[in-house]
PDB file of C-alpha atoms in Angstrom:
ATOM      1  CA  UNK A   1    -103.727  49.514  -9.204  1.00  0.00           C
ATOM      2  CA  UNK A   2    -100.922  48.209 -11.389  1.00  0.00           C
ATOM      3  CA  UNK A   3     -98.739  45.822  -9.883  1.00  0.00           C
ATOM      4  CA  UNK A   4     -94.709  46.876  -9.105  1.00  0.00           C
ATOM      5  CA  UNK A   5     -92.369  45.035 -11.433  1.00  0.00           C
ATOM      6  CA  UNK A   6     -91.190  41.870 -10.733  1.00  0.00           C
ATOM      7  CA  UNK A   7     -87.601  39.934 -11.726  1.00  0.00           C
ATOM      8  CA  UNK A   8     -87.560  37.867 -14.939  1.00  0.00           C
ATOM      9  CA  UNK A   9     -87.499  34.737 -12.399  1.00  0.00           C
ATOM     10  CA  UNK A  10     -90.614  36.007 -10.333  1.00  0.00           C
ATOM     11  CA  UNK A  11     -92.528  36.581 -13.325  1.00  0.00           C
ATOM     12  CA  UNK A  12     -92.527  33.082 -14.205  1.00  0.00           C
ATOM     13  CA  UNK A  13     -93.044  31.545 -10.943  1.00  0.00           C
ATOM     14  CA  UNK A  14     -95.547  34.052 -10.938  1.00  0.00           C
ATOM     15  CA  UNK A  15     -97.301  32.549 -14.447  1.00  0.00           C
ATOM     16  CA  UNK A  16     -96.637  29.274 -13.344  1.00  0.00           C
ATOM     17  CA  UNK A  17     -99.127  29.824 -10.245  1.00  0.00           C
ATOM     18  CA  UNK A  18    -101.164  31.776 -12.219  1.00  0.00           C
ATOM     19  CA  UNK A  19    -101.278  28.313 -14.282  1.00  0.00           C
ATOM     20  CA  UNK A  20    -102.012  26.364 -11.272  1.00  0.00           C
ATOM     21  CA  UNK A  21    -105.032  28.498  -9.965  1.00  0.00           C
ATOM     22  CA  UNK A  22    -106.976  26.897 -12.828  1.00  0.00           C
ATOM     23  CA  UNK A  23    -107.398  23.658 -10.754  1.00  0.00           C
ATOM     24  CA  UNK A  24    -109.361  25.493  -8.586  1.00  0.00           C
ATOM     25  CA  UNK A  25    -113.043  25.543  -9.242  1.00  0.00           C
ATOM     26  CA  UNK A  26    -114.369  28.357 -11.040  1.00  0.00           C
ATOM     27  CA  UNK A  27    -116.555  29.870  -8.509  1.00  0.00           C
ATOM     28  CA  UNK A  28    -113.719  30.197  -6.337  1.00  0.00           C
ATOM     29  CA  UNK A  29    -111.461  31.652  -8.473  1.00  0.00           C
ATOM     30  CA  UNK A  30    -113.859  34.221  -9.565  1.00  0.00           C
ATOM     31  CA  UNK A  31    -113.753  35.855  -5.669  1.00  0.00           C
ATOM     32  CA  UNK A  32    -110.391  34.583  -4.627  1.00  0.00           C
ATOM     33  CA  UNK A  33    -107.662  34.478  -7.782  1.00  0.00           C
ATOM     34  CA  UNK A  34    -106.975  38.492  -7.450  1.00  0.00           C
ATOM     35  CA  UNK A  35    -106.229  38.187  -4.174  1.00  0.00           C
ATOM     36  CA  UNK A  36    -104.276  34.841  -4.070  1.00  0.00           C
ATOM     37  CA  UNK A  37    -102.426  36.100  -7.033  1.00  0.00           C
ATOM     38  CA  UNK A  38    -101.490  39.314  -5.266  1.00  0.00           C
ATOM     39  CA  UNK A  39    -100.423  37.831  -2.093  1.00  0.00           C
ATOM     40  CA  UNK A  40     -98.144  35.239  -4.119  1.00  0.00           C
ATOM     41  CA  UNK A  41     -96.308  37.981  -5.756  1.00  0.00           C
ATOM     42  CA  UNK A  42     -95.700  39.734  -2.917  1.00  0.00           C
ATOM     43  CA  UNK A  43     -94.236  36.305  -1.255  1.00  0.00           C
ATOM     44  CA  UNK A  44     -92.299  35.345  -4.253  1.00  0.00           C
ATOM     45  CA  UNK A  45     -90.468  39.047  -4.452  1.00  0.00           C
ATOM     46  CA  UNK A  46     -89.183  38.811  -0.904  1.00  0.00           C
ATOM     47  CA  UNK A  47     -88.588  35.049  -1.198  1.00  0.00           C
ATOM     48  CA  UNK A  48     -86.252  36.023  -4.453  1.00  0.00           C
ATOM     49  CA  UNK A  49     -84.490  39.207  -3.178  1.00  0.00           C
ATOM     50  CA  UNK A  50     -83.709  37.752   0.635  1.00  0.00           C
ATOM     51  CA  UNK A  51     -82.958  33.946  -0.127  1.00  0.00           C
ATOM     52  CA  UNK A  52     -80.443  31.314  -1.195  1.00  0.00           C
ATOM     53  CA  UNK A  53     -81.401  29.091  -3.625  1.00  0.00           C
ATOM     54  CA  UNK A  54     -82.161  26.351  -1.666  1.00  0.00           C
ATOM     55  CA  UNK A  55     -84.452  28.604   0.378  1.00  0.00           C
ATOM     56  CA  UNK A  56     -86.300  29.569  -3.086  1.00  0.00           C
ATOM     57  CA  UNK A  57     -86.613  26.187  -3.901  1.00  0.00           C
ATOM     58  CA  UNK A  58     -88.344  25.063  -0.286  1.00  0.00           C
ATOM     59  CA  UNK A  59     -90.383  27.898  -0.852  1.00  0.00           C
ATOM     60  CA  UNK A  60     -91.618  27.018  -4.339  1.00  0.00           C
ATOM     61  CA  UNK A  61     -92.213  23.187  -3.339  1.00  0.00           C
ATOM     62  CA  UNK A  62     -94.352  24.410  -0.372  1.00  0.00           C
ATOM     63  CA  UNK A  63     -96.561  26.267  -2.979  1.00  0.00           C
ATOM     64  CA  UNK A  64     -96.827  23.932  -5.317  1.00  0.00           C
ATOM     65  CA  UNK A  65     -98.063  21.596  -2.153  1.00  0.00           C
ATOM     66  CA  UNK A  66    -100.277  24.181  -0.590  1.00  0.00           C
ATOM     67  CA  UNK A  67    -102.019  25.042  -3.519  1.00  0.00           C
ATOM     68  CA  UNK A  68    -102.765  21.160  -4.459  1.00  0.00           C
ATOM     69  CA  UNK A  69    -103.661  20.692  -1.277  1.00  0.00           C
ATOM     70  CA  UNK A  70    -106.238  23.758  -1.064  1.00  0.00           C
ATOM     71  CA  UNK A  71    -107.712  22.643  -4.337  1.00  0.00           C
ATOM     72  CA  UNK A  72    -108.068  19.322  -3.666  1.00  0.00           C
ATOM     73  CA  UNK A  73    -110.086  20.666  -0.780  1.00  0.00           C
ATOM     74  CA  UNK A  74    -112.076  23.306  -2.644  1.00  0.00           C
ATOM     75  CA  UNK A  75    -113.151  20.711  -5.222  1.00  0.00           C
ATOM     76  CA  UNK A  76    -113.880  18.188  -3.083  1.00  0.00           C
ATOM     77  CA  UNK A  77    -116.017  20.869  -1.164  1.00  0.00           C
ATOM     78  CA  UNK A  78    -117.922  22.169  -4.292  1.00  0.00           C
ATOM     79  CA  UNK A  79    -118.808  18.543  -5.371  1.00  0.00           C
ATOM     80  CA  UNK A  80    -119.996  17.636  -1.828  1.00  0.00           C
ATOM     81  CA  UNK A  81    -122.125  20.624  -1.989  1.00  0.00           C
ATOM     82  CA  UNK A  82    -123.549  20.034  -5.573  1.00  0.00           C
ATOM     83  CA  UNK A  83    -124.721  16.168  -3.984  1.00  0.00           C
ATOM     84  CA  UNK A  84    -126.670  17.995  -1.237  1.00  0.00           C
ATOM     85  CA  UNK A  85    -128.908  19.270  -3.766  1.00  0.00           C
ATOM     86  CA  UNK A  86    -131.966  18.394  -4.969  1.00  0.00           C
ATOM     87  CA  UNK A  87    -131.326  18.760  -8.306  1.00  0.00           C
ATOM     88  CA  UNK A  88    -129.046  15.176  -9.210  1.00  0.00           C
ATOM     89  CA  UNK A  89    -126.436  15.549 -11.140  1.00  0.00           C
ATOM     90  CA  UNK A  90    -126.394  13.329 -14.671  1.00  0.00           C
ATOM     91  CA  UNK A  91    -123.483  10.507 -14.484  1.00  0.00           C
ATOM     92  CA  UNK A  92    -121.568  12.247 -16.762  1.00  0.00           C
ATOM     93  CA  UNK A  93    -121.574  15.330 -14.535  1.00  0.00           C
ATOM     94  CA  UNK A  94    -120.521  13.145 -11.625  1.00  0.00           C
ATOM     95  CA  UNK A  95    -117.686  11.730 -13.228  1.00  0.00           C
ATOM     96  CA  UNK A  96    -116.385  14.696 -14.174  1.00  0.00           C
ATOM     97  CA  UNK A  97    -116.398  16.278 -11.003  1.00  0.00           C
ATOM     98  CA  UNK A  98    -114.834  13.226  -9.664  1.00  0.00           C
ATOM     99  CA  UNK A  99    -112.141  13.364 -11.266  1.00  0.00           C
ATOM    100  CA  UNK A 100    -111.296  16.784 -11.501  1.00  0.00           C
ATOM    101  CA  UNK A 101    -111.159  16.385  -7.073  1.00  0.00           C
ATOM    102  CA  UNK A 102    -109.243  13.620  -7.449  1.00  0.00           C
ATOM    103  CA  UNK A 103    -106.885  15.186 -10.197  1.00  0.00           C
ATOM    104  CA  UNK A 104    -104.972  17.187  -7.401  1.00  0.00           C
ATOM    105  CA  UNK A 105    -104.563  14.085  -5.508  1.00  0.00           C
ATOM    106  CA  UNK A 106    -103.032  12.235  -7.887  1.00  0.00           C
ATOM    107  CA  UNK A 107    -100.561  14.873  -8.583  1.00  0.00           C
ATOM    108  CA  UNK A 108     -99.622  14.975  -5.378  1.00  0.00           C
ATOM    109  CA  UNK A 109     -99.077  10.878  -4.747  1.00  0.00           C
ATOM    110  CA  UNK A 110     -97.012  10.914  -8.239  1.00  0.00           C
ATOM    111  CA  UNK A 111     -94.531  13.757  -7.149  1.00  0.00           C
ATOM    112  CA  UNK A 112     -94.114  12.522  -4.016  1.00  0.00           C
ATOM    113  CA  UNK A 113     -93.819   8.764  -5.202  1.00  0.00           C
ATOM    114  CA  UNK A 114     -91.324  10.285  -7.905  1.00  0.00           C
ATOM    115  CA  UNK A 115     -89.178  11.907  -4.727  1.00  0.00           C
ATOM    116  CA  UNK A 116     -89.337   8.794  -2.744  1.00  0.00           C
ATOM    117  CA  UNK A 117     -88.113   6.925  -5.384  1.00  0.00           C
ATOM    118  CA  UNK A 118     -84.911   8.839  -6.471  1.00  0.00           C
ATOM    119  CA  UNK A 119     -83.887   9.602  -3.021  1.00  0.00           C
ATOM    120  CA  UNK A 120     -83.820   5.785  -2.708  1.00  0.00           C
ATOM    121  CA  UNK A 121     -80.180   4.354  -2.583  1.00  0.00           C
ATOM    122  CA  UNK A 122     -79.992   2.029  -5.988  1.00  0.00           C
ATOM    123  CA  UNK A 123     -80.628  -1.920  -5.794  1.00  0.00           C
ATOM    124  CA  UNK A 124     -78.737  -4.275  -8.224  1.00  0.00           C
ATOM    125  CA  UNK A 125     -79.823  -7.496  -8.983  1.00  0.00           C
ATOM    126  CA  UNK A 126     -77.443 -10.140 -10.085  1.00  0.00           C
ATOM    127  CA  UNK A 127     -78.486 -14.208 -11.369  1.00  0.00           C
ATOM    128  CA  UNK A 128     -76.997 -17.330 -12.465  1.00  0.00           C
ATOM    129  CA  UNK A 129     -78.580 -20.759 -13.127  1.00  0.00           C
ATOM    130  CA  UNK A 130     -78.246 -24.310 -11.915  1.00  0.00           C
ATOM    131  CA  UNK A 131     -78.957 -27.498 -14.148  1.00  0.00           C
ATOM    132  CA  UNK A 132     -80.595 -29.393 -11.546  1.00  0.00           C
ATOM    133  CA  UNK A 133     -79.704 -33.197 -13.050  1.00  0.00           C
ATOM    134  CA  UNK A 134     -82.251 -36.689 -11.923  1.00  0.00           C
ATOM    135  CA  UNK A 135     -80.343 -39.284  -9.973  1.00  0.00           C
ATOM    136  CA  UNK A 136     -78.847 -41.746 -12.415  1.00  0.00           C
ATOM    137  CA  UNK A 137     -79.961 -45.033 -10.701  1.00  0.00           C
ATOM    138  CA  UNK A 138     -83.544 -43.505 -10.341  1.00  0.00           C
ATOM    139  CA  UNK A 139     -86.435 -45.448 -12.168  1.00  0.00           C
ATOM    140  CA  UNK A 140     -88.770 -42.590 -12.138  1.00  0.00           C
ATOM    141  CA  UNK A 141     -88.799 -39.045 -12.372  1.00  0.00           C
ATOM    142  CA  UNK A 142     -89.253 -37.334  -8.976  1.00  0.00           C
ATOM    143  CA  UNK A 143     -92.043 -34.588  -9.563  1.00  0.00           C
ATOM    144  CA  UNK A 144     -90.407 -32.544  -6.554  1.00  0.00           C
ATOM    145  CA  UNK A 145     -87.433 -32.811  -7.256  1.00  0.00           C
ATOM    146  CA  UNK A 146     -86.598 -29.277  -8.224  1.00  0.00           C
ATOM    147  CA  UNK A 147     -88.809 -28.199  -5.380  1.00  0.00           C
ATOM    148  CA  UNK A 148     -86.125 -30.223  -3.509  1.00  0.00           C
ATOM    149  CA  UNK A 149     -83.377 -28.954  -4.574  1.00  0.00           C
ATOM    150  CA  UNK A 150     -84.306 -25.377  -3.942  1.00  0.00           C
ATOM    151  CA  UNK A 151     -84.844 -26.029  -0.487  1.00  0.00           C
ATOM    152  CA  UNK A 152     -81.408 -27.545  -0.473  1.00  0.00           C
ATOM    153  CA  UNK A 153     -79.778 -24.579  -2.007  1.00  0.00           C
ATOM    154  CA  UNK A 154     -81.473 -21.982   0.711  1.00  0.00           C
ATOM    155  CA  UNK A 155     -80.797 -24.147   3.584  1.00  0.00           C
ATOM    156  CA  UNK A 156     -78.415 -22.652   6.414  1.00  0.00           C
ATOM    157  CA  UNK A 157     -76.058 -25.075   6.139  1.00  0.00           C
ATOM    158  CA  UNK A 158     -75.156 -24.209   1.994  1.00  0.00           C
ATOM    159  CA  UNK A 159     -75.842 -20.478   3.167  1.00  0.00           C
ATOM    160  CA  UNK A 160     -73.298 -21.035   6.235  1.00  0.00           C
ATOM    161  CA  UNK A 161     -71.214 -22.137   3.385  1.00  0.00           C
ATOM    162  CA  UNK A 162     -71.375 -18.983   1.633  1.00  0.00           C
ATOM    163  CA  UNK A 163     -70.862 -16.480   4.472  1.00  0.00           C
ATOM    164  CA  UNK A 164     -67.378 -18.352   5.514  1.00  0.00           C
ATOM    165  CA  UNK A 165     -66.428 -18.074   1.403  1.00  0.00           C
ATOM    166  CA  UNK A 166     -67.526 -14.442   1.045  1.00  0.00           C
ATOM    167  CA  UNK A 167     -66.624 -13.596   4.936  1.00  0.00           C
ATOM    168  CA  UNK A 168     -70.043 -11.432   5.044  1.00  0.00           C
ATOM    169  CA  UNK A 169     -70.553 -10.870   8.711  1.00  0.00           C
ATOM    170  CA  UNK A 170     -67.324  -8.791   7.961  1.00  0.00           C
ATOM    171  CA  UNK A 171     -68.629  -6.859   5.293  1.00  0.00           C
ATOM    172  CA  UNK A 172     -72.612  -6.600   6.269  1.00  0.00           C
ATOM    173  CA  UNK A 173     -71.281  -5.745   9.920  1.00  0.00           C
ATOM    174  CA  UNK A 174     -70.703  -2.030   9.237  1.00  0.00           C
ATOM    175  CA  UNK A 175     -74.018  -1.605   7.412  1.00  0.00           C
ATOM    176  CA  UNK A 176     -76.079  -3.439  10.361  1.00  0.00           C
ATOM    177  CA  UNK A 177     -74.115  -2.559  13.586  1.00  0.00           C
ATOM    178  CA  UNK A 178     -72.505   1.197  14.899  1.00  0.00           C
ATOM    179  CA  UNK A 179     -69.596  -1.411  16.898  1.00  0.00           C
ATOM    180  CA  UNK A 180     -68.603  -5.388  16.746  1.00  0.00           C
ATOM    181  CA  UNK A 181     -69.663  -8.156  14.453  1.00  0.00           C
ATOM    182  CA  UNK A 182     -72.920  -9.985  13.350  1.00  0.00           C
ATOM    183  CA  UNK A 183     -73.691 -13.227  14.202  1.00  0.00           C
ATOM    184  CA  UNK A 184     -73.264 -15.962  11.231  1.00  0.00           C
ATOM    185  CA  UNK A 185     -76.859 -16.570  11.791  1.00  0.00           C
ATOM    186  CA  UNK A 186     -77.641 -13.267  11.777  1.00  0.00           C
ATOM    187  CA  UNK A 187     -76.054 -12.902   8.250  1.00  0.00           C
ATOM    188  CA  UNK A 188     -78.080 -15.838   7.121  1.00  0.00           C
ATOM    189  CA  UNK A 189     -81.158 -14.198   8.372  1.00  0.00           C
ATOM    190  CA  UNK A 190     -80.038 -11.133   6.117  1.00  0.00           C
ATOM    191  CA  UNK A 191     -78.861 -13.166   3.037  1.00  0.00           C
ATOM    192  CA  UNK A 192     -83.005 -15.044   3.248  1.00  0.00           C
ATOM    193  CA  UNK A 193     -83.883 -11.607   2.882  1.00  0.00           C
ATOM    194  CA  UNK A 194     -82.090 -10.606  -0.106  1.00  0.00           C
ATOM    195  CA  UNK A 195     -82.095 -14.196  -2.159  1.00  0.00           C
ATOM    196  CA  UNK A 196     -84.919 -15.958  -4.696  1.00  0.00           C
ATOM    197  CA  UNK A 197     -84.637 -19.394  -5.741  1.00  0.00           C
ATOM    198  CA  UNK A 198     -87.137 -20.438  -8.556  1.00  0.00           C
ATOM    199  CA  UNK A 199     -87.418 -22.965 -11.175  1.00  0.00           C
ATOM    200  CA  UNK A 200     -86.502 -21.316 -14.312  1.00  0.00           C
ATOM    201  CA  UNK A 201     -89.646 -21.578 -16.859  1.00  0.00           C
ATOM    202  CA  UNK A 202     -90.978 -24.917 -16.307  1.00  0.00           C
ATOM    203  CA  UNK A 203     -87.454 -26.550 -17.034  1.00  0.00           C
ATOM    204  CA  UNK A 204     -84.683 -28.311 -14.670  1.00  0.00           C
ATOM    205  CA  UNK A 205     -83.067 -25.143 -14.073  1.00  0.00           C
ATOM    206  CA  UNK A 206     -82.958 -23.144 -10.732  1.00  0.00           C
ATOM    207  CA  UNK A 207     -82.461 -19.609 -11.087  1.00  0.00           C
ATOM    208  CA  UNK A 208     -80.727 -17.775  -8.280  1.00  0.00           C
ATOM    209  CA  UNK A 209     -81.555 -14.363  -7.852  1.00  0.00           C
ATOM    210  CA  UNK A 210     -79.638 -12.121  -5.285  1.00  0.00           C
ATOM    211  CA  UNK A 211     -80.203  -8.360  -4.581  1.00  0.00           C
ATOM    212  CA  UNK A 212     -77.877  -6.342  -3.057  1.00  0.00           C
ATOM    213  CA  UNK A 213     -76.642  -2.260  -3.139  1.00  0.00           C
ATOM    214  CA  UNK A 214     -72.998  -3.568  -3.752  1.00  0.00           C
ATOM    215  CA  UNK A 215     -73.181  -4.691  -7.763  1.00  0.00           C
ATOM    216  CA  UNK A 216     -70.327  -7.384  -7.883  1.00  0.00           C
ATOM    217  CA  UNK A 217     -71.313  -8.477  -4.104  1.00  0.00           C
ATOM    218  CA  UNK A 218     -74.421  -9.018  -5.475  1.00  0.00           C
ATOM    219  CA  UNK A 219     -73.227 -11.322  -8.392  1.00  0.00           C
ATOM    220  CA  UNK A 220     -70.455 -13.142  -5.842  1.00  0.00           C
ATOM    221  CA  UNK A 221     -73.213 -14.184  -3.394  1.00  0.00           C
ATOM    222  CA  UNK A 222     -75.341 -15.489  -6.680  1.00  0.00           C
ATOM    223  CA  UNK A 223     -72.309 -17.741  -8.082  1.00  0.00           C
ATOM    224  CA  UNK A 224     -70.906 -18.471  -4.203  1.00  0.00           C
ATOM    225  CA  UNK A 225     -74.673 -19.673  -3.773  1.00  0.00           C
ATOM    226  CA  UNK A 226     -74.652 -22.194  -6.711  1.00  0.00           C
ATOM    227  CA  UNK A 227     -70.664 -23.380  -6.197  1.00  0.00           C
ATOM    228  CA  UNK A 228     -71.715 -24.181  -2.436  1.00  0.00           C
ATOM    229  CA  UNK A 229     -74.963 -25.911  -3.723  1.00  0.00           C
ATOM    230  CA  UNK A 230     -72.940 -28.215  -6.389  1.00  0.00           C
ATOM    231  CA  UNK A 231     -70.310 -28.875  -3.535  1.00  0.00           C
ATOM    232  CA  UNK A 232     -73.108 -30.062  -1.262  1.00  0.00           C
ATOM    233  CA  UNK A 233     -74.511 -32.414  -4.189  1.00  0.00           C
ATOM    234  CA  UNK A 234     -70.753 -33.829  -4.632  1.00  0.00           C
ATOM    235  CA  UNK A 235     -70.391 -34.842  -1.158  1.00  0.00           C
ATOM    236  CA  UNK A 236     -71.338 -38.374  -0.258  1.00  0.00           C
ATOM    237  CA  UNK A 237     -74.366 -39.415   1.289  1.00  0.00           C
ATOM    238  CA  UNK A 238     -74.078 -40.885   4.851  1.00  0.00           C
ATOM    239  CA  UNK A 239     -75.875 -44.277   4.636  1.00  0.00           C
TER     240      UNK A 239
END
């Protein structure tokens, strides 16, 4: 019985499923790809004729899951039953089956990684670099001294330093709270979170690195970070 016409735009989704089908195994698409066919078309026309876009849209990302999903399972079925048999299958037989379940998987995990990933507000990451110098009355090299000095740049009281500067418990308040104002400590807490201090290829440098969704917040934490740190160095030590 020949099939009624369909709209430019159901033909191809139409081929496009078609296209899919194949990732079925053959023995199934031998009874079922008539029938799976017919019932797509018959979806897709009233989809396309009683739908907004967006509706379309849901609908075609629903059958581009479904069928994955169903041929994952078909595959995974057919292989299953080809290992109950008594007949073993050779290893390159195996593999092949293997991945051709697993193909519909990975698919899947890559579209919906892909998704994930752009729905994800962006992250910038801004850096500057501190020349960490050897005290000049020291006789010997200390061999943690940079090690030091890191811990002296992420310590509260250099990070207290740059929330007053950069008055962050007024900026990250909104982000963070509905009402009122974070706690100092609690924007330290936030800034551990979002800084890296590391020594910068084997060398006396100390490489800040600050990420943040604000760009130039990003890049004034990094530099408030290193001014606050070469303040604290200036200061005189307490004998």
């Amino acid at each position: 019985m020949p099939h009624a016409p369909l709209s430019p735009r159901a033909a191809f989704l139409v081929r496009l499923y078609r296209a899919g089908l194949r990732l079925y195994p053959s023995a199934h698409r031998e009874r079922m790809e008539s029938e799976m066919e017919q019932v797509f078309r018959a979806q897709c026309r009233e989809v396309l004729a009683r739908r907004s876009l967006g509706g379309c849209l849901a609908f075609a990302a629903g059958a581009v899951v479904e069928l994955l999903l169903t041929a994952m399972r078909e595959r995974l079925a057919a292989f299953l039953c080809l290992m109950r048999m008594k007949r073993p299958l050779t290893p390159l037989a195996r593999v092949c089956w293997s991945l051709g379940a697993g193909a519909p998987v990975a698919a899947l995990i890559l579209g919906v990684t892909i998704a994930v990933t752009l729905s994800l507000p962006p992250i910038y990451m801004s850096s500057t670099r501190v020349l960490v110098r050897h005290a000049v009355n020291s006789t010997t090299a200390d061999p943690f001294l940079v090690q030091s000095e890191a811990e002296i740049m992420t310590s509260k009281a250099n990070l207290m330093r740059v929330v007053e500067k950069l008055s962050l418990t007024e900026r990250y308040s909104p982000e963070y709270l509905g009402q009122g104002t974070l706690h100092p400590i609690e924007v330290i807490a936030i800034l551990q979170d979002r800084i890296e201090v590391r020594q910068f290829r084997n060398t006396s440098l100390l490489e800040i690195r600050v990420h943040d969704r604000d760009r130039q917040l990003a890049s004034d934490i990094a530099n408030a970070m290193a001014e606050a740190y070469l303040q604290t160095r200036m200061e005189p030590v307490n004998s």
